[in-house]
mmCIF file of C-alpha atoms in Angstrom:
data_model
loop_
_atom_site.group_PDB
_atom_site.id
_atom_site.type_symbol
_atom_site.label_atom_id
_atom_site.label_comp_id
_atom_site.label_asym_id
_atom_site.label_seq_id
_atom_site.Cartn_x
_atom_site.Cartn_y
_atom_site.Cartn_z
ATOM 1 C CA MET C 105 2.255 -34.709 16.940
ATOM 2 C CA HIS C 106 3.692 -31.601 18.388
ATOM 3 C CA PRO C 107 2.148 -30.885 21.779
ATOM 4 C CA PHE C 108 1.295 -26.935 22.248
ATOM 5 C CA GLN C 109 -1.230 -25.057 24.512
ATOM 6 C CA TYR C 110 -4.046 -22.902 23.920
ATOM 7 C CA GLN C 111 -5.282 -20.095 25.478
ATOM 8 C CA ARG C 112 -8.486 -17.339 24.915
ATOM 9 C CA ALA C 113 -7.348 -14.310 25.361
ATOM 10 C CA GLU C 114 -9.901 -11.750 26.864
ATOM 11 C CA SER C 115 -8.469 -8.799 26.183
ATOM 12 C CA THR C 116 -5.950 -7.166 23.607
ATOM 13 C CA ASP C 117 -3.411 -6.399 26.816
ATOM 14 C CA GLN C 118 -3.806 -9.851 27.959
ATOM 15 C CA ALA C 119 -3.351 -11.187 24.200
ATOM 16 C CA VAL C 120 0.123 -9.327 23.858
ATOM 17 C CA ALA C 121 1.357 -10.044 27.245
ATOM 18 C CA ALA C 122 0.622 -13.985 26.860
ATOM 19 C CA VAL C 123 2.692 -14.124 23.384
ATOM 20 C CA ALA C 124 5.112 -11.781 24.230
ATOM 21 C CA GLN C 125 6.362 -13.275 26.899
ATOM 22 C CA ASN C 126 6.954 -16.779 25.458
ATOM 23 C CA PRO C 127 9.037 -16.736 22.676
ATOM 24 C CA GLY C 128 6.897 -19.875 20.857
ATOM 25 C CA ALA C 129 3.958 -18.296 21.412
ATOM 26 C CA THR C 130 1.704 -16.731 18.375
ATOM 27 C CA PHE C 131 -1.939 -15.245 17.738
ATOM 28 C CA ILE C 132 -4.356 -17.405 15.982
ATOM 29 C CA ALA C 133 -7.856 -16.112 14.747
ATOM 30 C CA GLY C 134 -9.631 -17.607 12.072
ATOM 31 C CA GLY C 135 -6.811 -20.376 11.471
ATOM 32 C CA THR C 136 -7.992 -20.937 7.749
ATOM 33 C CA SER C 137 -4.242 -20.204 6.709
ATOM 34 C CA HIS C 138 -2.322 -21.143 10.197
ATOM 35 C CA VAL C 139 -4.109 -24.987 10.712
ATOM 36 C CA ASP C 140 -2.584 -25.945 7.652
ATOM 37 C CA LEU C 141 0.993 -24.903 8.756
ATOM 38 C CA LEU C 142 0.604 -26.962 12.253
ATOM 39 C CA LYS C 143 -0.796 -30.123 10.118
ATOM 40 C CA GLU C 144 1.981 -30.108 7.629
ATOM 41 C CA GLY C 145 4.204 -29.488 10.760
ATOM 42 C CA VAL C 146 6.035 -26.606 9.148
ATOM 43 C CA HIS C 147 5.073 -24.329 11.865
ATOM 44 C CA ARG C 148 5.239 -25.695 15.608
ATOM 45 C CA PRO C 149 4.337 -23.454 18.458
ATOM 46 C CA THR C 150 4.433 -24.290 21.826
ATOM 47 C CA LEU C 151 1.197 -21.731 23.038
ATOM 48 C CA LEU C 152 -1.765 -20.235 20.497
ATOM 49 C CA VAL C 153 -3.316 -17.473 21.919
ATOM 50 C CA ASP C 154 -6.940 -17.047 20.289
ATOM 51 C CA VAL C 155 -7.397 -13.337 19.417
ATOM 52 C CA SER C 156 -10.650 -14.079 17.772
ATOM 53 C CA ALA C 157 -13.155 -13.355 20.433
ATOM 54 C CA LEU C 158 -11.711 -9.768 21.075
ATOM 55 C CA PRO C 159 -13.574 -6.318 20.051
ATOM 56 C CA LEU C 160 -12.131 -6.006 16.913
ATOM 57 C CA GLN C 161 -14.801 -6.804 14.693
ATOM 58 C CA GLN C 162 -16.307 -3.315 13.653
ATOM 59 C CA ILE C 163 -16.082 -1.038 10.435
ATOM 60 C CA THR C 164 -16.301 2.338 11.253
ATOM 61 C CA PRO C 165 -15.841 5.748 9.478
ATOM 62 C CA LEU C 166 -12.275 7.326 9.851
ATOM 63 C CA ALA C 167 -11.577 10.868 9.051
ATOM 64 C CA GLY C 168 -13.145 10.429 5.410
ATOM 65 C CA GLY C 169 -11.673 6.907 5.209
ATOM 66 C CA LEU C 170 -12.777 3.982 7.072
ATOM 67 C CA ARG C 171 -11.498 1.831 9.972
ATOM 68 C CA ILE C 172 -11.393 -2.103 9.535
ATOM 69 C CA GLY C 173 -11.137 -4.192 13.048
ATOM 70 C CA ALA C 174 -8.738 -6.910 12.437
ATOM 71 C CA GLY C 175 -11.037 -9.448 13.353
ATOM 72 C CA VAL C 176 -13.709 -8.868 10.453
ATOM 73 C CA SER C 177 -14.259 -11.572 8.454
ATOM 74 C CA ASN C 178 -13.543 -11.287 4.696
ATOM 75 C CA THR C 179 -16.678 -12.010 3.909
ATOM 76 C CA VAL C 180 -18.140 -8.795 5.997
ATOM 77 C CA ALA C 181 -15.256 -6.496 4.677
ATOM 78 C CA ALA C 182 -15.923 -7.432 0.858
ATOM 79 C CA TYR C 183 -19.986 -7.241 1.112
ATOM 80 C CA HIS C 184 -19.690 -4.019 2.936
ATOM 81 C CA PRO C 185 -21.315 -1.311 1.229
ATOM 82 C CA THR C 186 -18.262 1.602 1.715
ATOM 83 C CA ILE C 187 -16.295 -0.988 0.693
ATOM 84 C CA GLN C 188 -17.968 -2.087 -2.572
ATOM 85 C CA GLN C 189 -18.126 1.378 -3.420
ATOM 86 C CA GLN C 190 -15.598 3.611 -2.086
ATOM 87 C CA TYR C 191 -12.660 0.774 -2.117
ATOM 88 C CA THR C 192 -13.469 -1.579 -5.049
ATOM 89 C CA ALA C 193 -10.559 -3.228 -5.497
ATOM 90 C CA VAL C 194 -10.387 -4.853 -1.528
ATOM 91 C CA SER C 195 -14.188 -5.912 -2.085
ATOM 92 C CA GLU C 196 -12.832 -7.464 -5.604
ATOM 93 C CA ALA C 197 -9.456 -8.685 -4.194
ATOM 94 C CA LEU C 198 -11.382 -10.636 -1.060
ATOM 95 C CA LEU C 199 -13.615 -12.037 -3.507
ATOM 96 C CA ALA C 200 -11.134 -13.336 -5.876
ATOM 97 C CA GLY C 201 -9.875 -15.295 -2.918
ATOM 98 C CA ALA C 202 -10.385 -18.753 -1.535
ATOM 99 C CA SER C 203 -14.051 -20.490 -0.950
ATOM 100 C CA VAL C 204 -17.099 -18.699 0.603
ATOM 101 C CA GLN C 205 -16.344 -20.505 3.186
ATOM 102 C CA ILE C 206 -12.970 -19.836 4.276
ATOM 103 C CA ARG C 207 -13.822 -16.236 3.416
ATOM 104 C CA ASN C 208 -16.521 -16.657 6.293
ATOM 105 C CA VAL C 209 -13.715 -17.591 8.674
ATOM 106 C CA ALA C 210 -10.902 -15.696 7.573
ATOM 107 C CA SER C 211 -9.773 -12.519 9.191
ATOM 108 C CA MET C 212 -9.025 -9.191 7.973
ATOM 109 C CA ALA C 213 -5.175 -8.995 9.529
ATOM 110 C CA GLY C 214 -5.036 -12.508 9.320
ATOM 111 C CA ASN C 215 -5.015 -12.638 5.567
ATOM 112 C CA PRO C 216 -2.454 -10.299 5.057
ATOM 113 C CA LEU C 217 -0.097 -12.070 7.459
ATOM 114 C CA GLN C 218 -0.371 -15.221 5.492
ATOM 115 C CA ARG C 219 2.621 -17.412 5.248
ATOM 116 C CA THR C 220 3.998 -17.842 1.368
ATOM 117 C CA ARG C 221 2.289 -20.879 -0.754
ATOM 118 C CA CYS C 222 6.188 -22.072 -2.214
ATOM 119 C CA PRO C 223 5.879 -25.807 -2.199
ATOM 120 C CA TYR C 224 9.315 -26.164 -1.338
ATOM 121 C CA PHE C 225 8.217 -24.363 2.104
ATOM 122 C CA ARG C 226 5.411 -26.363 2.750
ATOM 123 C CA ASP C 227 7.397 -29.717 2.498
ATOM 124 C CA PRO C 228 9.808 -29.952 5.176
ATOM 125 C CA THR C 229 11.755 -32.566 3.812
ATOM 126 C CA GLN C 230 12.921 -29.743 1.369
ATOM 127 C CA ALA C 231 15.808 -26.730 1.941
ATOM 128 C CA CYS C 232 14.017 -24.038 3.155
ATOM 129 C CA ASN C 233 15.529 -20.612 4.313
ATOM 130 C CA LYS C 234 12.034 -19.222 5.337
ATOM 131 C CA ARG C 235 10.961 -22.558 7.489
ATOM 132 C CA GLU C 236 14.579 -23.286 8.983
ATOM 133 C CA PRO C 237 16.964 -20.536 8.581
ATOM 134 C CA GLY C 238 20.265 -21.676 6.798
ATOM 135 C CA SER C 239 19.226 -25.028 5.549
ATOM 136 C CA GLY C 240 19.004 -23.491 1.743
ATOM 137 C CA CYS C 241 16.510 -22.735 -0.780
ATOM 138 C CA ALA C 242 15.149 -25.774 -2.790
ATOM 139 C CA ALA C 243 13.218 -23.585 -5.042
ATOM 140 C CA LEU C 244 15.898 -22.114 -6.976
ATOM 141 C CA ASN C 245 17.095 -24.925 -8.750
ATOM 142 C CA GLY C 246 13.370 -26.264 -8.775
ATOM 143 C CA TYR C 247 10.309 -25.897 -10.410
ATOM 144 C CA ASN C 248 9.938 -22.216 -9.552
ATOM 145 C CA HIS C 249 7.278 -20.982 -12.012
ATOM 146 C CA VAL C 250 5.138 -19.172 -9.266
ATOM 147 C CA HIS C 251 8.177 -17.505 -7.831
ATOM 148 C CA ALA C 252 9.525 -14.155 -7.611
ATOM 149 C CA LEU C 253 10.437 -11.800 -10.483
ATOM 150 C CA PHE C 254 11.084 -8.364 -8.380
ATOM 151 C CA GLY C 255 13.085 -8.507 -5.039
ATOM 152 C CA ALA C 256 14.064 -12.094 -4.459
ATOM 153 C CA SER C 257 17.709 -12.806 -3.123
ATOM 154 C CA THR C 258 19.781 -16.117 -3.083
ATOM 155 C CA ALA C 259 18.055 -16.779 -0.055
ATOM 156 C CA CYS C 260 14.589 -16.773 -1.020
ATOM 157 C CA ILE C 261 12.666 -16.774 -3.976
ATOM 158 C CA ALA C 262 9.034 -16.919 -2.708
ATOM 159 C CA THR C 263 6.003 -14.727 -3.089
ATOM 160 C CA HIS C 264 3.371 -13.378 -1.184
ATOM 161 C CA PRO C 265 -0.081 -15.241 -1.553
ATOM 162 C CA SER C 266 -2.545 -12.712 -0.051
ATOM 163 C CA ASP C 267 -4.913 -10.756 -2.484
ATOM 164 C CA VAL C 268 -6.404 -8.342 -0.559
ATOM 165 C CA ALA C 269 -2.710 -7.212 0.726
ATOM 166 C CA VAL C 270 -1.952 -5.977 -2.974
ATOM 167 C CA ALA C 271 -4.980 -3.779 -2.988
ATOM 168 C CA LEU C 272 -4.564 -2.688 0.521
ATOM 169 C CA ALA C 273 -1.067 -1.879 -0.791
ATOM 170 C CA ALA C 274 -2.104 -0.079 -3.493
ATOM 171 C CA LEU C 275 -4.723 2.036 -1.688
ATOM 172 C CA ASP C 276 -1.666 3.233 0.779
ATOM 173 C CA ALA C 277 -3.830 1.706 4.119
ATOM 174 C CA GLN C 278 -2.246 1.941 7.627
ATOM 175 C CA VAL C 279 -1.867 -1.110 9.940
ATOM 176 C CA GLN C 280 -2.901 -0.002 13.780
ATOM 177 C CA THR C 281 -1.101 -2.454 16.088
ATOM 178 C CA SER C 282 -0.385 -3.075 19.634
ATOM 179 C CA GLY C 283 2.547 -4.291 21.157
ATOM 180 C CA PRO C 284 4.980 -4.706 24.076
ATOM 181 C CA THR C 285 5.932 -1.166 23.651
ATOM 182 C CA GLY C 286 2.620 0.125 23.112
ATOM 183 C CA PRO C 287 0.654 1.136 19.883
ATOM 184 C CA ARG C 288 1.996 1.909 16.675
ATOM 185 C CA THR C 289 1.038 2.923 12.855
ATOM 186 C CA ILE C 290 2.594 0.967 9.875
ATOM 187 C CA ALA C 291 2.312 2.240 6.500
ATOM 188 C CA PHE C 292 0.494 -1.058 4.695
ATOM 189 C CA PRO C 293 2.860 -1.123 1.954
ATOM 190 C CA GLU C 294 5.853 -1.359 4.392
ATOM 191 C CA LEU C 295 4.396 -4.099 6.549
ATOM 192 C CA HIS C 296 6.061 -6.806 4.569
ATOM 193 C CA ARG C 297 9.721 -7.472 4.403
ATOM 194 C CA LEU C 298 12.139 -8.477 1.236
ATOM 195 C CA PRO C 299 14.016 -11.825 1.613
ATOM 196 C CA GLY C 300 17.416 -10.381 2.097
ATOM 197 C CA THR C 301 19.382 -12.661 4.332
ATOM 198 C CA THR C 302 16.562 -13.330 6.499
ATOM 199 C CA PRO C 303 13.747 -14.507 4.911
ATOM 200 C CA HIS C 304 11.974 -15.987 7.843
ATOM 201 C CA LEU C 305 11.068 -12.583 8.823
ATOM 202 C CA ASP C 306 7.949 -12.073 6.654
ATOM 203 C CA THR C 307 6.720 -8.592 8.284
ATOM 204 C CA VAL C 308 8.334 -5.457 10.453
ATOM 205 C CA LEU C 309 6.594 -6.863 13.516
ATOM 206 C CA THR C 310 7.803 -7.606 16.407
ATOM 207 C CA HIS C 311 7.153 -10.719 18.502
ATOM 208 C CA GLY C 312 3.872 -10.258 20.325
ATOM 209 C CA GLU C 313 2.714 -7.230 18.195
ATOM 210 C CA LEU C 314 -0.693 -7.796 17.449
ATOM 211 C CA ILE C 315 -2.679 -5.762 14.646
ATOM 212 C CA THR C 316 -5.491 -4.260 15.687
ATOM 213 C CA SER C 317 -7.273 -2.404 12.666
ATOM 214 C CA LEU C 318 -6.530 -1.881 8.899
ATOM 215 C CA ASP C 319 -7.238 1.971 8.229
ATOM 216 C CA LEU C 320 -8.101 3.363 4.539
ATOM 217 C CA PRO C 321 -7.647 6.804 3.651
ATOM 218 C CA ALA C 322 -10.245 9.032 2.379
ATOM 219 C CA PHE C 323 -10.527 8.258 -1.084
ATOM 220 C CA ALA C 324 -12.753 9.368 -4.176
ATOM 221 C CA GLY C 325 -11.277 7.733 -7.419
ATOM 222 C CA ARG C 326 -11.551 4.532 -9.012
ATOM 223 C CA SER C 327 -10.011 1.117 -7.924
ATOM 224 C CA HIS C 328 -9.958 -2.178 -9.358
ATOM 225 C CA TYR C 329 -7.966 -5.358 -8.821
ATOM 226 C CA LEU C 330 -7.239 -8.260 -11.527
ATOM 227 C CA LYS C 331 -6.373 -11.245 -10.621
ATOM 228 C CA VAL C 332 -4.466 -14.732 -12.824
ATOM 229 C CA ARG C 333 -4.444 -17.974 -11.437
ATOM 230 C CA GLU C 334 -4.050 -21.395 -12.588
ATOM 231 C CA ARG C 335 -7.713 -22.527 -12.324
ATOM 232 C CA ALA C 336 -11.167 -20.598 -12.153
ATOM 233 C CA SER C 337 -11.243 -21.005 -8.278
ATOM 234 C CA TYR C 338 -9.677 -21.838 -4.933
ATOM 235 C CA ALA C 339 -6.355 -20.975 -6.157
ATOM 236 C CA TYR C 340 -3.387 -18.245 -5.722
ATOM 237 C CA ALA C 341 -2.141 -15.523 -8.019
ATOM 238 C CA LEU C 342 0.110 -16.125 -10.799
ATOM 239 C CA VAL C 343 0.397 -12.654 -11.135
ATOM 240 C CA SER C 344 -2.341 -10.207 -9.712
ATOM 241 C CA CYS C 345 -2.794 -6.192 -10.154
ATOM 242 C CA ALA C 346 -4.448 -3.542 -8.037
ATOM 243 C CA VAL C 347 -5.033 0.182 -9.147
ATOM 244 C CA ALA C 348 -6.296 3.265 -7.315
ATOM 245 C CA LEU C 349 -6.634 5.897 -9.680
ATOM 246 C CA GLU C 350 -7.964 9.545 -9.251
ATOM 247 C CA LEU C 351 -8.328 11.709 -12.215
ATOM 248 C CA ASP C 352 -8.619 15.514 -12.855
ATOM 249 C CA GLY C 353 -10.905 15.713 -15.731
ATOM 250 C CA GLN C 354 -9.470 13.782 -18.283
ATOM 251 C CA THR C 355 -5.908 13.757 -16.742
ATOM 252 C CA ILE C 356 -4.392 11.249 -14.384
ATOM 253 C CA ARG C 357 -4.187 13.256 -10.993
ATOM 254 C CA ARG C 358 -2.628 10.160 -8.909
ATOM 255 C CA VAL C 359 -2.480 6.850 -9.703
ATOM 256 C CA ARG C 360 -1.350 3.897 -6.893
ATOM 257 C CA VAL C 361 -0.592 0.375 -8.514
ATOM 258 C CA ALA C 362 0.438 -2.829 -6.958
ATOM 259 C CA LEU C 363 1.406 -6.276 -8.234
ATOM 260 C CA GLY C 364 0.813 -9.452 -6.718
ATOM 261 C CA GLY C 365 2.156 -12.905 -7.044
ATOM 262 C CA VAL C 366 5.888 -11.422 -8.400
ATOM 263 C CA ALA C 367 7.451 -10.638 -5.197
ATOM 264 C CA HIS C 368 7.935 -11.428 -1.369
ATOM 265 C CA LYS C 369 5.709 -8.477 -1.003
ATOM 266 C CA PRO C 370 2.906 -6.687 -2.268
ATOM 267 C CA TRP C 371 5.121 -5.172 -5.287
ATOM 268 C CA ARG C 372 4.556 -0.939 -5.983
ATOM 269 C CA LEU C 373 5.169 0.022 -8.991
ATOM 270 C CA HIS C 374 6.095 3.948 -7.558
ATOM 271 C CA LYS C 375 8.659 4.504 -10.923
ATOM 272 C CA MET C 376 5.478 4.065 -13.339
ATOM 273 C CA GLU C 377 2.966 5.759 -10.794
ATOM 274 C CA ALA C 378 5.357 8.694 -11.224
ATOM 275 C CA MET C 379 5.295 8.214 -15.576
ATOM 276 C CA LEU C 380 1.286 8.373 -15.586
ATOM 277 C CA ALA C 381 0.875 11.288 -13.186
ATOM 278 C CA GLY C 382 -0.191 13.971 -15.248
ATOM 279 C CA GLN C 383 -0.911 12.736 -18.500
ATOM 280 C CA VAL C 384 -4.281 11.708 -20.519
ATOM 281 C CA PRO C 385 -5.013 7.908 -20.214
ATOM 282 C CA THR C 386 -4.189 5.988 -23.508
ATOM 283 C CA GLU C 387 -3.539 2.481 -24.306
ATOM 284 C CA LYS C 388 -0.160 3.448 -25.612
ATOM 285 C CA LEU C 389 0.612 5.372 -22.567
ATOM 286 C CA PHE C 390 -0.216 2.290 -20.321
ATOM 287 C CA ARG C 391 1.959 0.121 -22.428
ATOM 288 C CA THR C 392 4.777 1.961 -22.435
ATOM 289 C CA ALA C 393 4.332 2.316 -18.880
ATOM 290 C CA ALA C 394 3.969 -1.613 -18.510
ATOM 291 C CA ASP C 395 7.081 -2.205 -20.244
ATOM 292 C CA ALA C 396 8.855 0.288 -17.956
ATOM 293 C CA ALA C 397 7.379 -1.746 -15.060
ATOM 294 C CA PHE C 398 8.651 -4.834 -15.889
ATOM 295 C CA ALA C 399 12.036 -3.674 -17.275
ATOM 296 C CA ASP C 400 13.700 -4.913 -13.945
ATOM 297 C CA ALA C 401 12.225 -8.041 -13.870
ATOM 298 C CA LYS C 402 14.250 -10.952 -13.030
ATOM 299 C CA PRO C 403 12.808 -14.450 -14.243
ATOM 300 C CA LEU C 404 13.789 -17.622 -13.172
ATOM 301 C CA ALA C 405 14.204 -21.022 -15.246
ATOM 302 C CA HIS C 406 10.449 -21.583 -14.962
ATOM 303 C CA ASN C 407 8.644 -18.560 -14.615
ATOM 304 C CA ALA C 408 9.376 -15.770 -17.503
ATOM 305 C CA TYR C 409 5.715 -16.383 -18.838
ATOM 306 C CA LYS C 410 5.113 -13.895 -16.092
ATOM 307 C CA ILE C 411 6.582 -11.084 -17.692
ATOM 308 C CA PRO C 412 3.835 -10.896 -20.788
ATOM 309 C CA MET C 413 1.388 -11.989 -18.460
ATOM 310 C CA GLY C 414 1.989 -9.243 -16.118
ATOM 311 C CA ARG C 415 2.344 -6.668 -18.718
ATOM 312 C CA ASN C 416 -0.854 -7.470 -20.267
ATOM 313 C CA LEU C 417 -2.439 -7.677 -17.000
ATOM 314 C CA LEU C 418 -1.381 -4.322 -15.920
ATOM 315 C CA VAL C 419 -2.470 -2.626 -19.032
ATOM 316 C CA ARG C 420 -6.157 -4.119 -19.116
ATOM 317 C CA ALA C 421 -6.332 -3.288 -15.109
ATOM 318 C CA LEU C 422 -5.401 0.482 -16.086
ATOM 319 C CA LEU C 423 -7.496 0.466 -19.068
ATOM 320 C CA GLU C 424 -10.962 -0.851 -16.917
ATOM 321 C CA THR C 425 -10.091 1.381 -14.122
ATOM 322 C CA SER C 426 -9.767 4.448 -16.157
ATOM 323 C CA GLY C 427 -12.715 3.454 -18.111
ATOM 324 C CA LEU C 428 -10.818 3.398 -21.662
ATOM 325 C CA ARG C 429 -12.362 0.060 -21.561
ATOM 326 C CA PRO C 430 -15.647 -1.507 -19.641
ATOM 327 C CA LEU C 431 -15.370 -4.333 -17.378
ATOM 328 C CA ALA C 432 -15.302 -7.981 -18.724
ATOM 329 C CA GLY C 433 -18.399 -8.907 -16.517
ATOM 330 C CA PRO C 434 -20.009 -8.210 -13.185
ATOM 331 C CA ALA C 435 -17.853 -7.828 -9.908
ATOM 332 C CA GLY C 436 -16.816 -11.513 -9.233
ATOM 333 C CA THR C 437 -16.019 -12.486 -12.975
ATOM 334 C CA ALA C 438 -14.653 -9.719 -14.246
ATOM 335 C CA PHE C 439 -11.512 -9.517 -11.932
ATOM 336 C CA ALA C 440 -10.283 -13.223 -11.657
ATOM 337 C CA ALA C 441 -9.509 -15.610 -14.664
ATOM 338 C CA SER C 442 -8.043 -19.086 -15.174
ATOM 339 C CA VAL C 443 -5.323 -19.932 -17.474
ATOM 340 C CA GLY C 444 -7.578 -21.791 -19.433
ATOM 341 C CA GLY C 445 -9.230 -18.401 -20.370
ATOM 342 C CA MET C 446 -7.877 -14.960 -19.999
ATOM 343 C CA ALA C 447 -4.566 -15.727 -19.060
ATOM 344 C CA GLY C 448 -3.734 -17.446 -22.573
ATOM 345 C CA GLN C 449 -4.486 -14.345 -23.721
ATOM 346 C CA LEU C 450 -2.359 -12.184 -21.268
ATOM 347 C CA ALA C 451 0.588 -14.917 -21.595
ATOM 348 C CA GLY C 452 0.741 -14.467 -25.428
ATOM 349 C CA PRO C 453 1.742 -11.828 -28.013
ATOM 350 C CA ARG C 454 0.961 -8.187 -27.497
#
């Protein structure tokens, strides 16, 4: 057992100071992911600073948008009326993740900060640059069927596991933080880093910097989240997709698209977004755009199946968001499917 100290923070400033002055300290809120890492011996902090009691658990209007406190539980956010109606992809992504019991405890800031589910990262007997910089990457020549298609490096091919992070990236959310040098705002798509030569650095947050809220901008369009996983529940995405679509009559005024399960961070498809803007939605257009979106994919030995699966999932998400195809079922069933169901179709011929 690795000994560590525990401290319950009474204010944001106290929490920030406690972590900033101790190189081995880290924040903990719901602990649904963090405790797993402690049990597995992957993370060995000297101090845990509990921020779960801080007044960061409100959802409030903000300039036509919404401010979600960092401590709001995934369940509360998923069923919040404004999030369900105005930011549907966020609600869908939250409901597609984990179990009810975990969602009841997991926090909105903690979920996007969870670390990769790469099995080599979570096995201390395996080489992993993310867990132990300079040790190598066992996944490169291992069983890499869940690993990245985009943005990887020879140092790390892991993917980011969060569902709601994909929706937040597509909706251009902003992250508000409090840190040793004061508050700052981070565009959500810029929160996570690509591995490069420093895969152990997951985000741009500095040591001791605490997320205080996630801000959703005003949005009057439609959004949708779809996910394919290996079993019907309690599994992470093989590929997922979030779409935020704004129409001007029958024309696409603006669209934002992010993929999950394919990169070290939620993968925004900026070129595809530019290709679709000003166009009239059609299935042919969406298929052409999806082909272009995956043109730069770099499959590994065991994950090439993600390319046709991702293309077809992307087309389906765009068709359903634009209204060209009705949703497959009520919220909670349409957006998540197992390999035994929808995924078999998505991975097959088009």
